[in-house]
C-alpha cells in the first residue's frame, strides 16, 4: 500500500533519490537548495550511503563523478551561482559518459541575484551551460509528489543513457510542503555493465543493441582509462578528426535517437482548447488555477507542460499547435523556452509570452489576463 | 627489471609517451610503478587519478583504473572515489600548477579531511603543457612566457602548504634520486590518511631554456648539489637552507582517517533508527 506523508519538495527529492538507490551525495550549502544537502547528511548514512560537504560547488560535482565512476548512484544539488560553478564538470560527465544527477533549485539571478526568490531563469543554462556540443537531459517537476517520482526517472535516464541529468526544480516546488503519496512500487533502471575483466580495454565500444557504453565500475577488474579529452573506443585520447566526429556524433545521437523514450509531457483540457498555456515547474500551479477560472467564464483553454525540458518536446507541441489558435508561453524569466516554442509552432498558431523577472510569483490573475487579452 | 615493470604495469600500446626529451615525468611515473610493485598492490584495486597538464598524462599510460579529470580537480574526483569505495587504493598524480594554483582549494581541504589517498605532485616549476608560463612554484626572479621581466610572485612550498593544511604525511624527493622518491611514495601509500609526496622534476624545454639552466644533465646535477636530507637540514640555520631542496619524509602524524570516521557514523545510524516508520 502506498503511504501518505507531508513533505517539502527538497525532502521529496532526497527520499525519491534514496528510494531508487542514490547512495552518494556531495554538495555545498546554497539557498534555496540547502535542505537537499541537509536531508542527505541525515539520511544517507542510515542506508549505508555517504554524504560529504565539499569545499565548493566545483569539488562537489567532481566528487559526484568520482563516486559514480566507482559504481555508486550519485547526486549533487545547488542553486543559482552554484549551478554556474558546476558546469565544467557537468561537461566532463557528459563527454566521459558518467551517470549522475544534478539538482538545481532555481533562484532569481543573474549573479547573486535574489537568493531567496523564485525564478526559472536557468532553462537555457541547463541545456548549454557547459562548453561544446554535448548531450544532456533536463527534467522539471511541478509538485512535491512529482518531485518524488521524477527524481527516480532522472536517475533511470541517467543510468540508461550514461549521461548527466539536470533535475531543474525551482524555489516554489523546492520549498513547498504538500501531502504526497509514496508509491509502493517504483521502476528502477540500473546502468548496464559487463562483468569486470571482460572489456578488453575497449570500454567505449558500444555493444550491438546498446545505446551507451557498458563498462564495469572502477575496482572490478577492467582497468580502463577515462578522460575528458576526445577519446576513441579504448578511452584513450586521440587527435583524430574521424574519431572526434564519431564520438561527438554518437553522444548527440544517443539522446536524439531516443527522444520518444526520454520526452514526457502533460496536457490538460487540450481536447477542445482554442488556447493553450505552455508552462513548467512551479508556474504550472498558477496556470492551472487561471485555466479553471477561464473555463468557468466559458473560455476554452488548456495546458501543455513539458516535463522533459531538454530534449524539447518538439513533436508533441507541434501536434498541439495545429489544433489551437493561440499558444501562451508562461515562464518565470525574461523569455527562454519561448524561443523553442516559436521555433516549433512556426505559423501554426499565434504565440504570446508572459514572464516575470521581479522575483515574485506569477499569479493566476496575471495568467488569466494573458488568456483574456487578444 | 625496468622492462619487466613496463610489461606489467604500462599500457604499452599507448607508448611512446608525449613528454619532451629530458623531461623528468617519466622518472617519477617509474617511481610510482616501482612503489606499487614493491608493495604488491592488486592492480585491479589501484586507481590513478590525475588532473590536466603534462604530469597528468601519466594516468593514461598506467595499467590500473585510471581517470584523467579536469584541471585542478583531481583531488575532488579522488575524494568521491575513495568515499564511495574505501577499499580502493587511490593515487593522485598532479602537477604544480594543477594542484597548487587552480586546485589549491581542493588541496588544502583534502589535506584537512585526511582522506586516505597518496598524492604524487610532479613539480617542474612551470606550466609545461601550455608552453612555459610561470606557476605557483616558479621561484621569484625567474622567467616564464608570462613573466618576461622576471617573476614577482613568491612561490609556494607545496609540501609545507599541505602539512600546514593538515596533511598527515608529507615528503619530498628529486628526479636525481629516484630511489628516494620510490621509498617516499611507498611510505605514503602505507600511511593511513592523506599523504603528499612532492617530486621535484625537470623541464629542460620550457623552464630550463627560458632560465638558462643548461642541459638536462646540468639541471639534474644542480638538484644533486642543492638537495639536503631532512635529517641534516634540521641542524642547519635557515639562511643555509635558502634555495635548497630539503628531501625525505618531512612530516608525519596520526589523525583519524576520513572514510573510517564516516564508517563509524554508518555503523551507528544504519539499522539503528528506522526513519521510514519514524
XYZ file of C-alpha atoms in Angstrom:
652
model
C 0.000 0.000 0.000
C 1.188 3.495 -0.725
C 1.752 5.838 2.203
C 0.532 9.408 2.604
C 3.085 11.804 4.089
C 3.634 15.547 4.363
C 6.846 16.598 2.688
C 8.780 19.550 1.386
C 9.824 19.468 -2.266
C 13.500 19.356 -1.409
C 12.875 16.491 1.009
C 10.863 14.555 -1.586
C 13.797 14.952 -3.937
C 16.076 13.209 -1.436
C 13.591 10.490 -0.496
C 12.863 9.651 -4.124
C 16.568 9.533 -4.901
C 17.286 7.229 -1.961
C 14.344 5.026 -2.915
C 15.904 4.381 -6.317
C 19.366 3.702 -4.919
C 21.203 7.028 -4.687
C 23.944 6.378 -2.140
C 26.365 9.269 -2.599
C 25.797 12.994 -2.314
C 28.372 15.764 -2.410
C 27.240 19.338 -2.066
C 27.795 22.834 -0.820
C 25.278 24.993 1.064
C 23.272 27.372 -1.114
C 19.753 28.748 -0.918
C 17.169 27.510 -1.882
C 18.600 24.007 -2.340
C 20.307 23.645 1.057
C 17.642 21.367 2.565
C 18.569 18.750 -0.014
C 22.122 18.607 1.397
C 20.757 18.637 4.945
C 18.372 15.732 4.312
C 21.145 13.801 2.561
C 23.505 14.341 5.506
C 20.824 12.944 7.795
C 19.511 10.131 5.651
C 22.398 8.678 3.653
C 24.383 7.049 6.473
C 21.143 5.399 7.610
C 21.083 3.494 4.329
C 24.866 2.916 4.275
C 25.402 5.729 1.801
C 27.839 8.631 2.003
C 27.319 12.368 2.275
C 30.113 14.892 2.042
C 30.069 18.656 2.207
C 32.829 19.713 -0.156
C 34.814 22.943 -0.193
C 32.907 24.367 -3.146
C 30.451 23.562 -5.924
C 33.185 22.577 -8.353
C 34.533 19.988 -5.939
C 31.016 18.692 -5.230
C 30.421 17.991 -8.897
C 33.848 16.348 -9.198
C 33.267 14.116 -6.162
C 29.898 13.032 -7.555
C 31.531 11.943 -10.809
C 34.254 10.140 -8.850
C 31.690 8.217 -6.799
C 29.746 7.277 -9.916
C 32.933 6.039 -11.566
C 33.249 3.765 -8.533
C 29.757 2.443 -9.330
C 27.555 4.328 -6.861
C 24.469 6.289 -7.929
C 25.383 9.863 -7.111
C 23.755 13.264 -6.869
C 24.533 16.876 -6.097
C 22.204 19.827 -5.572
C 22.644 23.526 -5.982
C 21.081 26.843 -6.961
C 21.973 29.986 -8.901
C 25.721 30.711 -8.766
C 26.465 27.131 -7.717
C 24.959 25.833 -10.939
C 27.314 28.064 -12.913
C 30.292 26.680 -10.982
C 29.384 23.079 -11.695
C 29.247 23.492 -15.441
C 32.757 22.419 -16.417
C 32.467 19.101 -14.644
C 28.926 18.539 -15.969
C 30.520 18.664 -19.407
C 33.107 16.150 -18.234
C 30.374 13.713 -17.145
C 28.655 14.245 -20.481
C 31.826 13.574 -22.508
C 33.080 10.675 -20.383
C 29.543 9.204 -20.082
C 29.387 9.046 -16.309
C 25.825 8.834 -14.946
C 24.913 11.434 -12.300
C 22.047 13.700 -11.306
C 22.431 17.433 -10.729
C 19.568 19.134 -8.912
C 19.196 22.855 -9.493
C 16.586 24.522 -7.299
C 16.487 27.679 -9.382
C 16.571 31.093 -7.757
C 16.439 34.592 -9.129
C 19.595 35.725 -10.991
C 21.825 36.803 -12.636
C 24.859 36.663 -10.344
C 23.931 36.543 -6.646
C 20.517 37.886 -7.687
C 17.653 37.464 -5.244
C 18.814 34.371 -3.343
C 15.500 33.515 -1.698
C 13.213 34.452 -4.588
C 11.743 32.114 -7.172
C 12.739 32.104 -10.822
C 13.043 29.831 -13.836
C 15.998 31.646 -15.301
C 18.339 28.676 -15.775
C 16.455 26.884 -18.542
C 18.922 27.752 -21.281
C 21.906 27.281 -18.977
C 20.679 23.796 -18.127
C 20.892 22.977 -21.838
C 24.011 24.868 -22.866
C 25.784 25.806 -19.632
C 28.923 23.823 -20.282
C 31.101 24.453 -23.298
C 30.907 22.483 -26.507
C 28.264 20.318 -28.143
C 27.132 17.767 -25.609
C 24.149 15.611 -24.701
C 22.053 16.437 -21.652
C 18.630 15.585 -20.276
C 16.672 18.124 -18.209
C 13.532 17.314 -16.213
C 11.243 19.761 -14.413
C 8.826 18.776 -11.615
C 5.759 20.874 -10.799
C 4.688 19.433 -7.441
C 6.160 17.750 -4.377
C 4.579 14.485 -5.409
C 6.035 14.699 -8.885
C 9.425 15.611 -7.425
C 9.487 12.229 -5.717
C 8.620 10.217 -8.809
C 10.507 12.339 -11.333
C 13.835 12.241 -9.487
C 13.597 8.460 -9.814
C 13.093 8.890 -13.546
C 16.087 11.264 -13.606
C 18.293 8.502 -12.195
C 16.780 5.919 -14.524
C 17.519 8.026 -17.600
C 20.987 8.901 -16.349
C 21.859 5.259 -15.803
C 20.320 4.081 -19.067
C 21.929 6.700 -21.300
C 25.066 7.234 -19.196
C 24.633 10.973 -19.222
C 24.220 13.659 -16.590
C 20.577 14.546 -15.946
C 19.695 18.006 -14.679
C 16.761 17.972 -12.288
C 15.559 21.517 -12.805
C 13.478 22.382 -9.768
C 12.562 25.890 -8.746
C 12.288 27.593 -5.397
C 8.493 27.288 -5.476
C 8.475 23.499 -5.676
C 11.600 23.064 -3.558
C 10.152 24.928 -0.594
C 6.549 23.824 -0.998
C 5.046 21.448 1.550
C 2.325 19.092 0.358
C 0.818 15.777 1.267
C 2.183 13.162 -1.095
C 1.604 9.509 -1.677
C 4.774 7.455 -1.555
C 4.263 4.837 -4.250
C 4.572 1.224 -3.193
C 6.303 0.099 -6.377
C 8.785 2.070 -8.392
C 10.619 1.176 -11.571
C 14.383 1.258 -11.158
C 16.857 1.190 -14.046
C 20.494 0.456 -13.252
C 23.375 1.029 -15.635
C 24.234 -1.990 -17.708
C 27.694 -3.328 -17.050
C 29.636 -6.231 -18.401
C 31.452 -8.278 -15.838
C 34.774 -6.841 -14.733
C 37.763 -8.026 -16.747
C 35.862 -8.513 -20.000
C 36.043 -5.141 -21.715
C 39.451 -5.940 -23.229
C 40.399 -2.334 -22.650
C 37.711 -1.119 -25.060
C 35.295 0.466 -22.582
C 33.730 2.827 -25.115
C 32.962 0.182 -27.720
C 29.162 0.089 -27.808
C 27.832 -3.469 -27.971
C 25.115 -4.220 -30.543
C 21.708 -3.167 -29.343
C 23.056 -0.866 -26.641
C 22.825 2.919 -26.658
C 25.688 3.597 -24.238
C 28.935 2.023 -23.017
C 28.678 -0.910 -20.599
C 31.978 -0.807 -18.726
C 32.166 -2.074 -15.145
C 32.869 0.366 -12.280
C 36.413 1.013 -11.051
C 37.825 -1.755 -8.930
C 36.132 -4.687 -10.653
C 38.931 -5.801 -12.915
C 38.654 -3.860 -16.153
C 41.388 -1.230 -15.672
C 40.343 1.142 -18.437
C 41.029 4.860 -18.884
C 38.525 7.709 -18.547
C 39.257 11.179 -19.894
C 37.513 14.405 -20.833
C 39.672 14.614 -23.925
C 38.267 13.389 -27.209
C 38.833 9.649 -26.994
C 38.400 6.553 -29.091
C 36.797 3.264 -28.094
C 39.787 2.449 -25.901
C 39.073 5.538 -23.785
C 42.492 6.895 -24.682
C 42.909 10.447 -26.043
C 43.136 10.915 -29.779
C 43.604 13.879 -32.119
C 41.961 12.035 -34.992
C 39.282 14.156 -36.679
C 37.496 10.991 -37.683
C 37.359 9.774 -34.076
C 36.331 13.242 -32.831
C 33.438 13.362 -35.273
C 32.445 9.806 -34.412
C 32.496 10.454 -30.665
C 30.540 13.733 -30.655
C 28.016 12.478 -33.191
C 27.438 9.321 -31.187
C 26.992 11.314 -27.972
C 24.430 13.643 -29.544
C 22.544 10.843 -31.269
C 22.383 8.859 -28.054
C 19.724 11.366 -26.994
C 18.315 12.406 -30.398
C 17.581 8.839 -31.456
C 15.737 8.141 -28.225
C 13.582 11.241 -27.760
C 10.406 9.180 -27.687
C 11.727 7.278 -24.693
C 13.058 10.384 -22.942
C 10.420 13.040 -23.602
C 7.446 13.288 -21.257
C 4.706 15.916 -21.351
C 1.415 16.556 -19.662
C -1.650 18.043 -21.332
C -4.823 19.133 -19.586
C -8.078 20.283 -21.152
C -6.468 20.453 -24.590
C -9.081 18.266 -26.368
C -11.435 21.177 -27.087
C -8.987 24.057 -26.452
C -8.717 27.177 -28.610
C -5.910 28.435 -26.410
C -3.125 26.515 -24.672
C -0.756 27.729 -21.992
C 2.733 26.229 -22.096
C 4.285 26.138 -18.642
C 6.538 24.012 -16.459
C 7.712 23.670 -12.865
C 6.154 25.840 -10.160
C 4.489 28.174 -12.661
C 2.155 25.308 -13.569
C 0.225 25.817 -10.362
C -0.806 29.389 -11.189
C -1.593 28.338 -14.726
C -3.961 25.568 -13.607
C -5.853 27.933 -11.353
C -6.113 30.518 -14.130
C -7.404 27.841 -16.508
C -10.138 26.826 -14.047
C -11.188 30.459 -13.774
C -11.136 30.996 -17.551
C -13.109 27.813 -18.198
C -15.761 28.942 -15.709
C -16.092 32.011 -17.936
C -16.528 29.799 -20.989
C -13.036 30.249 -22.464
C -11.729 27.000 -23.907
C -8.178 26.946 -22.651
C -5.850 24.066 -21.884
C -2.350 23.451 -20.595
C 0.730 21.940 -22.234
C 3.556 21.090 -19.858
C 6.972 19.793 -20.885
C 8.111 17.506 -18.044
C 11.225 16.880 -20.102
C 12.505 20.365 -20.935
C 15.525 19.078 -22.867
C 15.334 17.450 -25.308
C 12.432 19.825 -26.000
C 9.149 18.024 -26.839
C 9.013 19.241 -30.424
C 6.700 16.601 -31.820
C 4.135 16.954 -29.066
C 3.999 20.749 -29.203
C 3.915 20.818 -32.993
C 0.920 18.496 -32.961
C -0.919 20.645 -30.446
C -0.131 23.863 -32.307
C -2.114 22.601 -35.298
C -5.238 22.288 -33.149
C -5.218 25.599 -31.277
C -5.482 29.259 -32.261
C -3.164 30.684 -29.649
C -0.277 29.440 -27.530
C 0.672 31.395 -24.413
C 4.120 30.609 -23.024
C 4.198 31.367 -19.294
C 7.603 31.067 -17.669
C 9.303 32.729 -14.760
C 12.010 34.537 -16.713
C 12.546 37.082 -19.489
C 11.729 34.529 -22.188
C 13.753 31.345 -22.637
C 11.737 28.253 -23.558
C 9.501 30.593 -25.607
C 12.300 30.641 -28.177
C 11.984 26.877 -28.573
C 8.194 27.173 -28.752
C 8.493 29.783 -31.542
C 10.835 27.517 -33.454
C 8.436 24.602 -33.177
C 4.985 26.144 -33.715
C 6.114 28.424 -36.570
C 2.899 29.893 -38.059
C 0.588 27.124 -36.930
C -0.946 29.362 -34.286
C -0.301 32.752 -32.741
C 2.131 32.908 -29.873
C 2.283 35.111 -26.839
C 4.730 35.295 -23.966
C 4.106 36.162 -20.346
C 7.046 36.203 -17.968
C 8.438 37.903 -14.936
C 11.833 38.865 -13.541
C 10.983 40.722 -10.312
C 11.357 37.741 -8.008
C 7.641 37.437 -7.213
C 5.477 34.523 -8.287
C 3.472 34.723 -11.490
C -0.074 34.927 -10.122
C -3.145 33.179 -11.537
C -4.590 36.664 -12.225
C -1.645 37.514 -14.457
C -2.074 34.305 -16.440
C -5.811 34.900 -16.679
C -5.164 38.388 -18.042
C -2.906 36.895 -20.725
C -5.610 34.376 -21.610
C -8.337 37.023 -21.857
C -6.301 39.526 -23.872
C -6.363 39.270 -27.662
C 63.822 -5.016 -14.221
C 62.655 -1.830 -15.903
C 61.321 -3.677 -18.942
C 59.522 -6.159 -16.690
C 57.814 -3.276 -14.917
C 56.846 -1.774 -18.265
C 55.257 -5.035 -19.341
C 53.498 -5.500 -16.029
C 52.188 -2.027 -15.313
C 52.062 0.010 -18.504
C 49.684 0.163 -21.429
C 52.457 -0.411 -23.919
C 50.065 0.064 -26.850
C 49.874 3.750 -25.893
C 53.622 4.307 -25.791
C 55.752 6.240 -26.596
C 54.568 8.939 -24.209
C 54.070 12.569 -25.199
C 56.722 14.075 -22.890
C 59.658 16.051 -24.280
C 63.193 14.631 -24.359
C 64.819 15.146 -20.966
C 61.508 15.564 -19.094
C 61.568 14.263 -15.515
C 57.985 12.986 -15.576
C 58.955 9.515 -16.764
C 61.313 9.066 -13.816
C 58.503 9.902 -11.407
C 55.962 7.701 -13.217
C 58.521 4.911 -12.920
C 58.871 5.583 -9.187
C 55.081 5.329 -8.749
C 55.043 1.979 -10.539
C 58.063 0.690 -8.611
C 56.459 1.639 -5.283
C 53.219 -0.125 -6.224
C 55.204 -3.180 -7.363
C 57.210 -3.328 -4.148
C 54.025 -3.162 -2.106
C 52.476 -5.877 -4.305
C 49.199 -3.990 -4.576
C 46.326 -5.566 -6.516
C 46.289 -3.763 -9.874
C 42.512 -4.031 -10.018
C 42.143 -2.092 -6.775
C 44.518 0.755 -7.623
C 43.001 3.959 -9.046
C 45.233 6.581 -10.593
C 43.541 9.983 -10.663
C 45.096 12.905 -12.494
C 44.157 16.448 -13.434
C 45.303 18.355 -16.510
C 48.823 19.158 -17.616
C 51.984 17.313 -18.649
C 52.155 15.308 -15.433
C 48.518 14.264 -15.649
C 49.060 12.389 -18.873
C 50.827 9.735 -16.768
C 47.471 8.211 -15.778
C 46.679 7.039 -19.305
C 49.939 5.123 -19.666
C 49.442 3.109 -16.491
C 47.521 -0.159 -16.440
C 45.285 0.479 -13.444
C 41.839 2.041 -13.069
C 42.799 5.433 -14.476
C 40.913 8.699 -14.704
C 42.247 11.873 -16.266
C 39.920 14.511 -14.830
C 39.517 18.301 -15.178
C 42.166 20.918 -14.463
C 42.837 21.209 -10.730
C 40.043 18.888 -9.651
C 41.820 15.531 -9.348
C 41.658 15.580 -5.547
C 37.909 16.224 -5.556
C 37.299 13.359 -8.012
C 39.595 11.186 -5.886
C 37.645 12.086 -2.745
C 34.446 10.846 -4.403
C 36.059 7.588 -5.490
C 37.607 6.897 -2.073
C 34.485 7.745 -0.101
C 32.238 5.690 -2.381
C 34.592 2.677 -2.269
C 37.068 2.992 0.616
C 38.648 -0.361 -0.257
C 40.244 1.161 -3.374
C 43.845 2.399 -3.243
C 43.751 5.928 -4.625
C 46.884 7.564 -6.031
C 46.696 11.080 -7.449
C 49.306 12.358 -9.900
C 49.262 16.126 -10.383
C 51.495 18.985 -11.444
C 52.427 22.114 -9.501
C 50.065 24.384 -11.445
C 47.291 21.806 -11.304
C 47.436 21.187 -7.577
C 48.671 24.489 -6.128
C 47.020 27.085 -8.407
C 43.681 26.060 -9.913
C 43.398 23.151 -7.482
C 44.771 24.913 -4.403
C 41.452 24.977 -2.602
C 40.948 21.252 -3.094
C 44.498 20.574 -1.883
C 44.054 22.274 1.473
C 40.648 20.732 2.081
C 41.629 17.199 1.079
C 44.628 17.542 3.410
C 42.410 18.852 6.212
C 39.904 15.994 5.874
C 42.679 13.412 5.838
C 41.010 11.269 3.186
C 43.128 8.165 2.608
C 44.976 8.821 -0.637
C 48.517 9.298 -1.885
C 49.235 12.451 -3.856
C 52.300 12.489 -6.069
C 52.995 16.089 -7.070
C 55.266 16.477 -10.072
C 56.760 19.911 -9.545
C 58.577 21.196 -12.635
C 58.258 24.870 -11.610
C 56.362 25.830 -14.785
C 53.219 25.285 -16.860
C 54.718 22.957 -19.454
C 51.660 21.839 -21.446
C 50.727 25.420 -22.359
C 54.283 26.363 -23.191
C 56.146 27.786 -20.213
C 54.050 30.202 -18.165
C 55.069 30.845 -14.549
C 53.380 28.663 -11.939
C 52.877 28.997 -8.169
C 56.133 27.028 -7.866
C 58.269 29.244 -10.112
C 60.926 30.881 -7.926
C 60.764 34.679 -7.682
C 63.037 36.358 -10.205
C 62.872 33.509 -12.737
C 61.332 33.813 -16.161
C 58.312 32.380 -17.911
C 56.451 33.360 -21.081
C 54.031 35.287 -18.842
C 56.895 36.625 -16.711
C 59.038 38.221 -19.443
C 60.510 40.705 -16.925
C 61.024 38.152 -14.160
C 58.509 36.571 -11.798
C 57.496 38.809 -8.878
C 55.186 36.190 -7.298
C 56.500 34.380 -4.252
C 56.398 30.609 -4.787
C 54.548 28.096 -2.647
C 56.399 25.418 -0.720
C 53.859 22.776 -1.752
C 54.772 20.151 0.851
C 54.718 22.765 3.633
C 51.392 24.094 2.357
C 49.894 20.592 2.550
C 51.359 19.976 6.008
C 50.051 23.338 7.196
C 46.589 22.415 5.943
C 46.687 19.205 7.972
C 48.204 16.572 5.665
C 49.265 13.712 7.896
C 52.258 12.699 5.728
C 54.480 14.885 3.544
C 57.728 14.073 1.799
C 59.956 15.403 -0.959
C 62.380 13.961 -3.454
C 64.075 14.855 -6.719
C 64.411 13.086 -10.050
C 68.152 12.998 -9.322
C 67.359 10.373 -6.700
C 64.532 8.108 -7.980
C 65.124 5.533 -5.226
C 64.265 8.158 -2.630
C 61.067 9.136 -4.466
C 60.090 5.460 -4.694
C 60.683 4.987 -0.989
C 58.679 8.121 -0.123
C 55.763 7.013 -2.320
C 55.844 3.568 -0.708
C 55.699 5.133 2.745
C 52.942 7.478 1.572
C 50.808 4.586 0.319
C 51.325 2.659 3.555
C 50.456 5.721 5.620
C 46.826 5.808 6.703
C 45.375 9.150 5.647
C 46.287 11.914 3.238
C 49.889 11.765 2.102
C 51.650 14.093 -0.307
C 54.996 13.475 -1.960
C 56.434 16.485 -3.759
C 58.679 15.251 -6.550
C 60.960 17.911 -7.975
C 61.097 17.290 -11.692
C 62.984 18.953 -14.532
C 61.516 20.738 -17.543
C 64.560 21.426 -19.724
C 62.486 22.525 -22.725
C 60.428 25.338 -21.211
C 61.682 26.148 -17.723
C 65.316 25.238 -18.352
C 65.709 27.020 -21.666
C 63.854 30.152 -20.545
C 66.024 30.397 -17.438
C 69.356 29.355 -18.974
C 69.674 26.305 -16.755
C 71.847 24.445 -19.264
C 71.265 20.874 -20.350
C 69.058 18.379 -18.551
C 72.259 16.883 -17.118
C 73.137 20.310 -15.703
C 69.686 20.636 -14.191
C 69.851 17.221 -12.536
C 73.380 17.922 -11.265
C 72.013 21.126 -9.779
C 69.423 19.040 -7.915
C 72.205 16.766 -6.641
C 74.286 19.688 -5.424
C 71.404 21.543 -3.809
C 69.486 18.767 -2.058
C 69.779 18.376 1.694
C 68.322 15.387 3.567
C 65.753 16.495 6.110
C 67.763 14.976 8.970
C 70.728 17.200 8.086
C 68.594 20.235 7.307
C 67.255 20.224 10.858
C 70.704 21.031 12.156
C 71.347 23.922 9.759
C 70.447 27.580 10.275
C 67.631 28.862 7.986
C 69.967 31.042 5.873
C 71.912 27.969 4.770
C 68.685 26.337 3.561
C 67.784 29.198 1.244
C 67.369 27.937 -2.320
C 67.982 24.338 -1.210
C 65.717 21.326 -1.684
C 65.025 19.562 1.601
C 64.329 15.888 0.875
C 62.982 12.868 2.718
C 59.917 12.404 4.929
C 59.166 15.940 6.094
C 56.226 15.356 8.420
C 54.118 12.507 9.682
C 51.261 12.460 12.157
C 48.351 10.274 13.111
C 44.909 11.766 12.595
C 41.589 9.962 12.133
C 41.154 8.908 8.514
C 38.014 10.345 6.909
C 36.414 7.229 5.420
C 36.972 5.308 8.674
C 35.286 8.091 10.630
C 32.357 8.036 8.223
C 32.127 4.250 8.570
C 31.616 4.793 12.302
C 28.668 7.098 11.587
C 27.165 4.488 9.272
C 27.707 1.821 11.925
C 25.902 3.993 14.460
C 22.863 5.073 12.476
C 22.235 2.402 9.847
C 19.735 -0.073 11.122
C 19.504 1.837 14.393
C 16.866 4.413 13.532
C 14.053 3.292 11.321
C 13.363 6.576 9.607
C 10.803 5.023 7.265
C 8.479 4.468 10.195
C 9.552 7.443 12.316
